[in-house]
CSV table of C-alpha atoms in Angstrom, one decimal:
chain,number,residue,atom,x,y,z
T,1,MET,CA,-0.1,0.2,-0.1
T,2,GLY,CA,3.0,2.1,-0.2
T,3,GLY,CA,5.6,2.5,2.5
T,4,THR,CA,3.7,5.2,4.4
T,5,ASP,CA,0.4,4.2,3.4
T,6,PRO,CA,-1.7,7.4,4.2
T,7,GLN,CA,-5.0,5.9,3.1
T,8,ASN,CA,-4.7,3.4,6.2
T,9,ILE,CA,-5.7,0.5,3.7
T,10,THR,CA,-3.0,-1.9,5.2
T,11,TYR,CA,-5.1,-1.7,8.4
T,12,LEU,CA,-7.9,-2.6,6.6
T,13,CYS,CA,-6.5,-5.3,5.0
T,14,LEU,CA,-5.0,-6.5,8.0
T,15,LYS,CA,-8.6,-6.7,9.9
T,16,ALA,CA,-9.9,-8.6,6.9
T,17,VAL,CA,-7.4,-11.4,7.0
T,18,ALA,CA,-6.1,-11.7,10.4
T,19,LYS,CA,-8.3,-14.4,11.3
T,20,LEU,CA,-7.6,-16.3,8.1
T,21,ASP,CA,-4.9,-19.4,8.6
T,22,TYR,CA,-2.4,-17.9,6.0
T,23,PHE,CA,1.4,-16.8,6.6
T,24,ILE,CA,1.3,-12.9,5.8
T,25,GLU,CA,4.0,-10.5,5.4
T,26,VAL,CA,3.2,-6.7,5.9
T,27,VAL,CA,5.5,-4.1,4.7
T,28,LEU,CA,5.0,-1.0,6.3
T,29,SER,CA,7.2,2.0,7.0
T,30,PRO,CA,7.7,2.8,10.8
T,31,ILE,CA,6.8,6.3,9.8
T,32,ASN,CA,3.1,5.1,8.9
T,33,SER,CA,0.7,7.3,10.9
T,34,TYR,CA,-1.1,3.9,11.9
T,35,TYR,CA,1.9,1.8,12.7
T,36,GLN,CA,1.5,1.3,16.2
T,37,GLU,CA,-2.2,0.5,15.9
T,38,ILE,CA,-0.9,-2.3,13.3
T,39,LYS,CA,1.6,-3.7,15.5
T,40,GLU,CA,-1.2,-3.9,18.1
T,41,LEU,CA,-3.6,-5.5,15.9
T,42,ILE,CA,-1.3,-8.4,14.8
T,43,LYS,CA,0.1,-8.7,18.5
T,44,GLY,CA,0.5,-12.5,19.3
T,45,LYS,CA,-0.3,-13.6,15.7
T,46,ASP,CA,2.6,-15.9,14.9
T,47,ASN,CA,0.9,-16.1,11.1
T,48,ILE,CA,1.2,-12.1,10.5
T,49,HIS,CA,5.1,-10.6,10.3
T,50,LEU,CA,5.6,-6.9,10.1
T,51,GLN,CA,8.7,-5.8,8.2
T,52,SER,CA,9.7,-2.0,8.1
T,53,LYS,CA,12.6,-2.6,5.6
T,54,VAL,CA,12.8,-5.6,2.9
T,55,SER,CA,16.4,-5.9,0.9
T,56,SER,CA,14.3,-7.6,-1.9
T,57,MET,CA,10.7,-6.9,-2.7
T,58,ALA,CA,11.3,-8.8,-5.7
T,59,LYS,CA,12.4,-12.0,-3.8
T,60,LEU,CA,9.4,-11.5,-1.1
T,61,MET,CA,7.0,-11.0,-4.2
T,62,LEU,CA,8.4,-14.3,-5.8
T,63,ASN,CA,7.9,-16.3,-2.4
T,64,SER,CA,4.2,-15.0,-2.4
T,65,ASP,CA,1.2,-16.7,-3.6
T,66,VAL,CA,-0.9,-13.4,-3.6
T,67,VAL,CA,0.1,-9.7,-3.3
T,68,LEU,CA,-2.4,-7.2,-2.0
T,69,LEU,CA,-1.5,-3.9,-3.4
T,70,ASN,CA,-3.3,-0.3,-3.9
T,71,GLY,CA,-1.9,0.0,-7.7
T,72,GLY,CA,1.2,1.9,-8.9
T,73,LEU,CA,4.3,0.3,-10.0
T,74,THR,CA,3.7,-2.7,-7.6
T,75,ARG,CA,1.0,-3.9,-10.4
T,76,TYR,CA,3.7,-4.3,-12.5
T,77,GLU,CA,6.2,-5.8,-10.4
T,78,THR,CA,3.8,-8.6,-9.4
T,79,CYS,CA,3.6,-9.4,-13.0
T,80,MET,CA,7.1,-9.3,-13.5
T,81,ALA,CA,7.6,-12.1,-10.6
T,82,GLN,CA,4.5,-13.7,-11.7
T,83,THR,CA,2.5,-13.2,-8.6
T,84,PRO,CA,-1.3,-12.8,-8.5
T,85,PHE,CA,-2.7,-9.9,-7.0
T,86,ILE,CA,-5.5,-8.0,-5.4
T,87,ALA,CA,-5.7,-4.3,-6.0
T,88,ILE,CA,-7.2,-2.0,-4.0
T,89,ALA,CA,-7.4,1.5,-5.7
T,90,ILE,CA,-7.2,4.9,-3.6
T,91,HIS,CA,-8.7,6.9,-6.3
T,92,GLU,CA,-10.7,6.6,-9.5
T,93,THR,CA,-7.7,7.2,-11.9
T,94,GLN,CA,-5.9,4.3,-10.3
T,95,PHE,CA,-9.0,2.2,-10.6
T,96,LYS,CA,-9.2,2.6,-14.0
T,97,ILE,CA,-5.4,1.8,-15.1
T,98,THR,CA,-5.8,-1.4,-12.6
T,99,GLU,CA,-8.9,-2.0,-14.5
T,100,GLU,CA,-7.1,-2.2,-17.7
T,101,LEU,CA,-4.5,-4.8,-16.4
T,102,THR,CA,-7.0,-6.9,-14.6
T,103,HIS,CA,-9.0,-7.4,-18.1
T,104,ALA,CA,-5.6,-9.3,-18.9
T,105,GLU,CA,-6.9,-11.8,-16.0
T,106,VAL,CA,-3.7,-11.3,-14.1
T,107,GLY,CA,-4.8,-9.9,-11.0
T,108,MET,CA,-8.1,-8.9,-8.9
T,109,ASN,CA,-9.4,-5.2,-9.2
T,110,LEU,CA,-11.6,-4.7,-6.1
T,111,GLY,CA,-12.4,-1.3,-6.5
T,112,ILE,CA,-12.1,2.2,-4.5
T,113,VAL,CA,-10.9,1.8,-0.8
T,114,HIS,CA,-13.9,4.0,0.4
T,115,GLU,CA,-16.0,1.6,-1.1
T,116,LEU,CA,-14.9,-1.5,0.1
T,117,SER,CA,-15.8,-3.8,3.3
T,118,GLU,CA,-13.5,-5.9,5.6
T,119,VAL,CA,-16.0,-8.7,4.0
T,120,LYS,CA,-15.3,-7.9,0.7
T,121,ILE,CA,-11.5,-7.9,0.9
T,122,GLN,CA,-11.8,-11.3,2.9
T,123,LYS,CA,-13.5,-12.8,0.3
T,124,ALA,CA,-11.3,-12.2,-2.4
T,125,VAL,CA,-8.6,-12.9,-0.3
T,126,ILE,CA,-10.0,-16.5,0.2
T,127,GLU,CA,-11.3,-16.9,-3.3
T,128,LEU,CA,-7.8,-16.4,-4.9
T,129,MET,CA,-5.9,-18.3,-2.0
T,130,GLU,CA,-7.9,-21.2,-2.3
T,131,ASN,CA,-8.0,-21.5,-6.0
T,132,TYR,CA,-4.8,-22.8,-7.0
T,133,HIS,CA,-5.4,-23.2,-10.7
T,134,LEU,CA,-6.7,-19.9,-10.9
T,135,ARG,CA,-3.4,-18.5,-9.4
T,136,LEU,CA,-1.4,-20.6,-11.7
T,137,GLU,CA,-3.5,-19.1,-14.8
T,138,MET,CA,-3.0,-15.5,-13.8
T,139,SER,CA,0.8,-16.4,-13.5
T,140,ARG,CA,0.8,-17.8,-16.9
T,141,ARG,CA,-0.7,-15.0,-18.5
T,142,MET,CA,1.5,-12.5,-16.4
T,143,ARG,CA,4.5,-14.6,-18.3
T,144,LYS,CA,3.1,-14.0,-21.5
T,145,LEU,CA,2.2,-10.2,-20.8
T,146,PHE,CA,5.6,-9.2,-19.5
T,147,ASP,CA,8.5,-10.9,-20.9
T,148,GLY,CA,11.0,-8.6,-19.4
T,149,LYS,CA,12.2,-7.4,-22.6
T,150,GLY,CA,10.4,-4.0,-22.6
T,151,VAL,CA,13.6,-1.8,-22.4
T,152,GLU,CA,15.1,-3.5,-25.7
T,153,ARG,CA,11.9,-2.8,-27.4
T,154,ILE,CA,12.1,0.7,-26.3
T,155,PHE,CA,15.9,0.9,-27.2
T,156,GLU,CA,14.8,-0.7,-30.7
T,157,LEU,CA,12.1,1.9,-31.5
T,158,ILE,CA,14.4,4.9,-30.4
T,159,TYR,CA,17.0,3.6,-32.6
T,160,LYS,CA,15.0,3.0,-35.3
T,161,ASN,CA,13.8,6.7,-35.3
T,162,LEU,CA,17.1,8.1,-35.3
C-alpha cells in the first residue's frame, strides 16, 4: 500500500485477513501514522510478520502466493514476479489503470478503498488463495504479458527513429 500508506489501507486489509490461516508478510514504514495500531492489531499472531525494511521486494513477491496492493508500479512488479495480485485503489484514476491490467486476467481489482468492506476483501483473498489453478493461470498470463524485454523494445524503437 506504499511505505507510508496514507489511506491506512494496510489496517483495513489486516482486519479483513488477520483471522485467516495464512502466513502474511506486511511491509510498512515505521513513519506510517497507524504503525503502532497495526503492531497492536497483529500482536500475538505468529502467522503475521511486520517488516519495515525489505532488502528485496522482488524476492518477497516471488515467494508469495498473492500480493495485496493499492496500485502504482507494484502492479507491474507483481506481474514480473508472476505473482497474482488483489488491488485496492486509492482513487478513480488508479482504479481505471488497474482495471485495464485486470482485463488481461492477471489479478483482481476490488475497487476504490472507501467503497470496500472487510468482508469483500476477505472473500477476495479466500477466493484467490483457495484456487490454485486460478493463481497458476494468472501467473501464466503474466509471463506472456510481461516478458522482461520491454527496455530492449523501447531502445529498438528509439534507435530505428534516429
